[in-house]
mmCIF file of C-alpha atoms in Angstrom:
data_model
loop_
_atom_site.group_PDB
_atom_site.id
_atom_site.type_symbol
_atom_site.label_atom_id
_atom_site.label_comp_id
_atom_site.label_asym_id
_atom_site.label_seq_id
_atom_site.Cartn_x
_atom_site.Cartn_y
_atom_site.Cartn_z
ATOM 1 C CA MET X 1 -150.535 9.167 -43.517
ATOM 2 C CA ASN X 2 -153.531 11.409 -44.585
ATOM 3 C CA GLU X 3 -152.912 14.008 -47.201
ATOM 4 C CA ARG X 4 -155.021 16.392 -45.186
ATOM 5 C CA TYR X 5 -156.215 16.625 -41.666
ATOM 6 C CA TYR X 6 -159.485 18.183 -40.686
ATOM 7 C CA ASN X 7 -159.762 17.837 -36.911
ATOM 8 C CA ILE X 8 -156.533 18.051 -34.897
ATOM 9 C CA LEU X 9 -156.401 17.377 -31.052
ATOM 10 C CA ALA X 10 -153.620 18.777 -28.891
ATOM 11 C CA ALA X 11 -153.467 17.246 -25.387
ATOM 12 C CA VAL X 12 -151.998 19.681 -22.790
ATOM 13 C CA ASP X 13 -150.925 19.127 -19.215
ATOM 14 C CA GLY X 14 -148.735 22.011 -18.383
ATOM 15 C CA SER X 15 -145.494 20.314 -19.246
ATOM 16 C CA PRO X 16 -142.964 21.952 -21.617
ATOM 17 C CA GLN X 17 -143.327 18.922 -23.960
ATOM 18 C CA ALA X 18 -147.104 19.345 -24.157
ATOM 19 C CA HIS X 19 -146.731 23.034 -24.829
ATOM 20 C CA GLN X 20 -144.265 22.212 -27.703
ATOM 21 C CA ALA X 21 -146.782 19.641 -29.013
ATOM 22 C CA LEU X 22 -149.526 22.350 -28.903
ATOM 23 C CA MET X 23 -147.317 24.776 -30.888
ATOM 24 C CA GLU X 24 -146.724 22.103 -33.578
ATOM 25 C CA ALA X 25 -150.366 21.224 -33.591
ATOM 26 C CA VAL X 26 -151.210 24.982 -34.300
ATOM 27 C CA GLU X 27 -148.837 24.859 -37.324
ATOM 28 C CA ALA X 28 -150.358 21.608 -38.566
ATOM 29 C CA ALA X 29 -153.899 23.108 -38.219
ATOM 30 C CA ARG X 30 -152.808 26.171 -40.180
ATOM 31 C CA ARG X 31 -151.288 24.078 -43.001
ATOM 32 C CA ASN X 32 -154.442 21.913 -43.226
ATOM 33 C CA ASN X 33 -156.927 24.751 -42.504
ATOM 34 C CA ALA X 34 -158.235 22.279 -39.800
ATOM 35 C CA ARG X 35 -160.227 22.679 -36.656
ATOM 36 C CA LEU X 36 -157.896 22.638 -33.570
ATOM 37 C CA TYR X 37 -159.078 21.088 -30.324
ATOM 38 C CA ILE X 38 -156.966 21.852 -27.149
ATOM 39 C CA ALA X 39 -157.809 19.367 -24.430
ATOM 40 C CA GLN X 40 -156.900 18.945 -20.726
ATOM 41 C CA VAL X 41 -158.149 15.843 -19.006
ATOM 42 C CA VAL X 42 -158.526 15.762 -15.263
ATOM 43 C CA ASN X 43 -157.420 12.321 -14.177
ATOM 44 C CA SER X 44 -160.227 11.094 -11.954
ATOM 45 C CA SER X 45 -158.360 7.940 -10.991
ATOM 46 C CA GLY X 46 -155.670 9.894 -9.246
ATOM 47 C CA PHE X 47 -157.877 11.219 -6.385
ATOM 48 C CA LEU X 48 -157.251 9.876 -2.850
ATOM 49 C CA ILE X 49 -160.269 7.970 -1.502
ATOM 50 C CA ASN X 50 -159.073 8.375 2.038
ATOM 51 C CA SER X 51 -158.981 12.200 1.823
ATOM 52 C CA ALA X 52 -161.140 14.213 4.233
ATOM 53 C CA THR X 53 -162.080 16.460 1.310
ATOM 54 C CA PRO X 54 -165.089 15.143 -0.777
ATOM 55 C CA VAL X 55 -164.132 13.706 -4.119
ATOM 56 C CA SER X 56 -166.591 16.089 -5.764
ATOM 57 C CA GLN X 57 -164.867 19.107 -4.311
ATOM 58 C CA ILE X 58 -161.395 17.724 -5.445
ATOM 59 C CA ILE X 59 -162.722 17.199 -8.934
ATOM 60 C CA GLU X 60 -164.123 20.750 -9.080
ATOM 61 C CA GLU X 61 -160.776 22.202 -7.877
ATOM 62 C CA GLU X 62 -158.857 20.061 -10.496
ATOM 63 C CA LYS X 63 -161.272 21.234 -13.220
ATOM 64 C CA GLU X 64 -160.854 24.887 -12.292
ATOM 65 C CA ALA X 65 -157.028 24.458 -12.474
ATOM 66 C CA ALA X 66 -157.383 22.702 -15.827
ATOM 67 C CA ILE X 67 -159.500 25.463 -17.194
ATOM 68 C CA LYS X 68 -157.045 28.066 -16.012
ATOM 69 C CA LEU X 69 -154.198 26.217 -17.690
ATOM 70 C CA LEU X 70 -156.258 25.836 -20.917
ATOM 71 C CA GLU X 71 -157.185 29.532 -20.896
ATOM 72 C CA GLU X 72 -153.530 30.478 -20.617
ATOM 73 C CA GLU X 73 -152.591 28.172 -23.456
ATOM 74 C CA PHE X 74 -155.589 29.166 -25.533
ATOM 75 C CA ALA X 75 -154.906 32.904 -25.125
ATOM 76 C CA GLY X 76 -151.383 32.529 -26.642
ATOM 77 C CA ILE X 77 -152.626 30.876 -29.853
ATOM 78 C CA ASP X 78 -153.244 33.100 -32.818
ATOM 79 C CA TYR X 79 -155.462 30.859 -34.832
ATOM 80 C CA TYR X 80 -159.095 31.374 -35.730
ATOM 81 C CA ASN X 81 -160.536 27.843 -35.600
ATOM 82 C CA LYS X 82 -159.841 26.500 -32.132
ATOM 83 C CA GLN X 83 -161.868 25.040 -29.277
ATOM 84 C CA MET X 84 -161.009 24.278 -25.608
ATOM 85 C CA ILE X 85 -162.065 21.016 -24.117
ATOM 86 C CA THR X 86 -161.879 20.126 -20.422
ATOM 87 C CA CYS X 87 -163.057 16.796 -19.199
ATOM 88 C CA VAL X 88 -162.762 14.366 -16.269
ATOM 89 C CA GLY X 89 -161.859 10.705 -16.654
ATOM 90 C CA SER X 90 -158.977 8.417 -17.587
ATOM 91 C CA PRO X 91 -156.661 10.449 -19.794
ATOM 92 C CA LYS X 92 -155.734 7.327 -21.730
ATOM 93 C CA LYS X 93 -159.287 6.458 -22.582
ATOM 94 C CA VAL X 94 -160.503 10.031 -23.088
ATOM 95 C CA LEU X 95 -157.625 11.067 -25.379
ATOM 96 C CA CYS X 96 -157.684 7.651 -27.236
ATOM 97 C CA PHE X 97 -161.362 6.919 -27.600
ATOM 98 C CA ASP X 98 -163.866 9.551 -26.325
ATOM 99 C CA LEU X 99 -162.528 12.699 -27.938
ATOM 100 C CA PRO X 100 -161.573 11.195 -31.304
ATOM 101 C CA GLU X 101 -165.016 9.719 -31.604
ATOM 102 C CA THR X 102 -166.938 12.798 -30.440
ATOM 103 C CA TYR X 103 -164.892 15.347 -32.452
ATOM 104 C CA LYS X 104 -163.883 13.111 -35.500
ATOM 105 C CA ILE X 105 -160.263 13.596 -34.612
ATOM 106 C CA ASP X 106 -157.861 12.515 -37.407
ATOM 107 C CA LEU X 107 -154.597 13.578 -35.757
ATOM 108 C CA ILE X 108 -153.520 13.782 -32.111
ATOM 109 C CA TYR X 109 -150.470 15.798 -30.912
ATOM 110 C CA MET X 110 -149.018 14.893 -27.503
ATOM 111 C CA GLY X 111 -145.852 15.544 -25.590
ATOM 112 C CA ALA X 112 -143.631 12.601 -24.751
ATOM 113 C CA THR X 113 -144.052 11.427 -21.302
ATOM 114 C CA GLY X 114 -142.660 13.601 -18.450
ATOM 115 C CA LYS X 115 -143.100 10.940 -15.804
ATOM 116 C CA GLY X 116 -140.216 9.224 -14.056
ATOM 117 C CA ALA X 117 -139.185 5.737 -14.867
ATOM 118 C CA VAL X 118 -140.728 4.254 -11.639
ATOM 119 C CA GLU X 119 -144.119 5.892 -12.201
ATOM 120 C CA ARG X 120 -144.118 4.976 -15.855
ATOM 121 C CA MET X 121 -143.550 1.345 -14.977
ATOM 122 C CA LEU X 122 -146.346 1.333 -12.357
ATOM 123 C CA VAL X 123 -149.108 3.209 -14.187
ATOM 124 C CA GLY X 124 -147.863 3.102 -17.815
ATOM 125 C CA SER X 125 -147.517 6.095 -20.112
ATOM 126 C CA THR X 126 -150.486 7.905 -21.417
ATOM 127 C CA THR X 127 -148.659 8.792 -24.620
ATOM 128 C CA ALA X 128 -147.669 5.169 -25.229
ATOM 129 C CA TYR X 129 -151.173 3.968 -24.651
ATOM 130 C CA VAL X 130 -152.632 6.560 -27.117
ATOM 131 C CA VAL X 131 -149.908 5.803 -29.730
ATOM 132 C CA ASN X 132 -150.728 2.103 -29.572
ATOM 133 C CA ASN X 133 -154.532 2.251 -29.384
ATOM 134 C CA ALA X 134 -155.782 5.535 -31.152
ATOM 135 C CA PRO X 135 -157.955 5.155 -34.134
ATOM 136 C CA CYS X 136 -155.977 7.986 -35.959
ATOM 137 C CA ASN X 137 -152.379 9.158 -36.339
ATOM 138 C CA VAL X 138 -150.543 10.434 -33.331
ATOM 139 C CA MET X 139 -147.650 12.862 -33.297
ATOM 140 C CA VAL X 140 -145.410 12.656 -30.198
ATOM 141 C CA VAL X 141 -143.329 15.708 -29.599
ATOM 142 C CA LYS X 142 -140.128 15.720 -27.379
#
């Protein structure tokens, strides 16, 4: 474990577990005087191809919802060194590879999965994937 973290990523999805992870990430950022990145990833693989609505419109609507969620979370955080990130893609890959590389993340905070057992079996847990593949430490909060 690092003695000090400089860039901390908190992944939020609107779940109570993700919110608790964010609150713990804020405290870790304060202790380390670190930059805090708060990220919401719009899952592009979850869109229905057979939908009558164009995929680009669905993505825009999902991004707007993600930004609203982030703004709500962001407003409640009293910490000076924070940045919001909203992106579209596979949450597993974005949280595990793209964001850590782009922002030099050395610690990721995530909530434990909120998915049901059947869905977790079918698609796998984003949290489990990040824990097993991230290039840095991952803190999972229940």
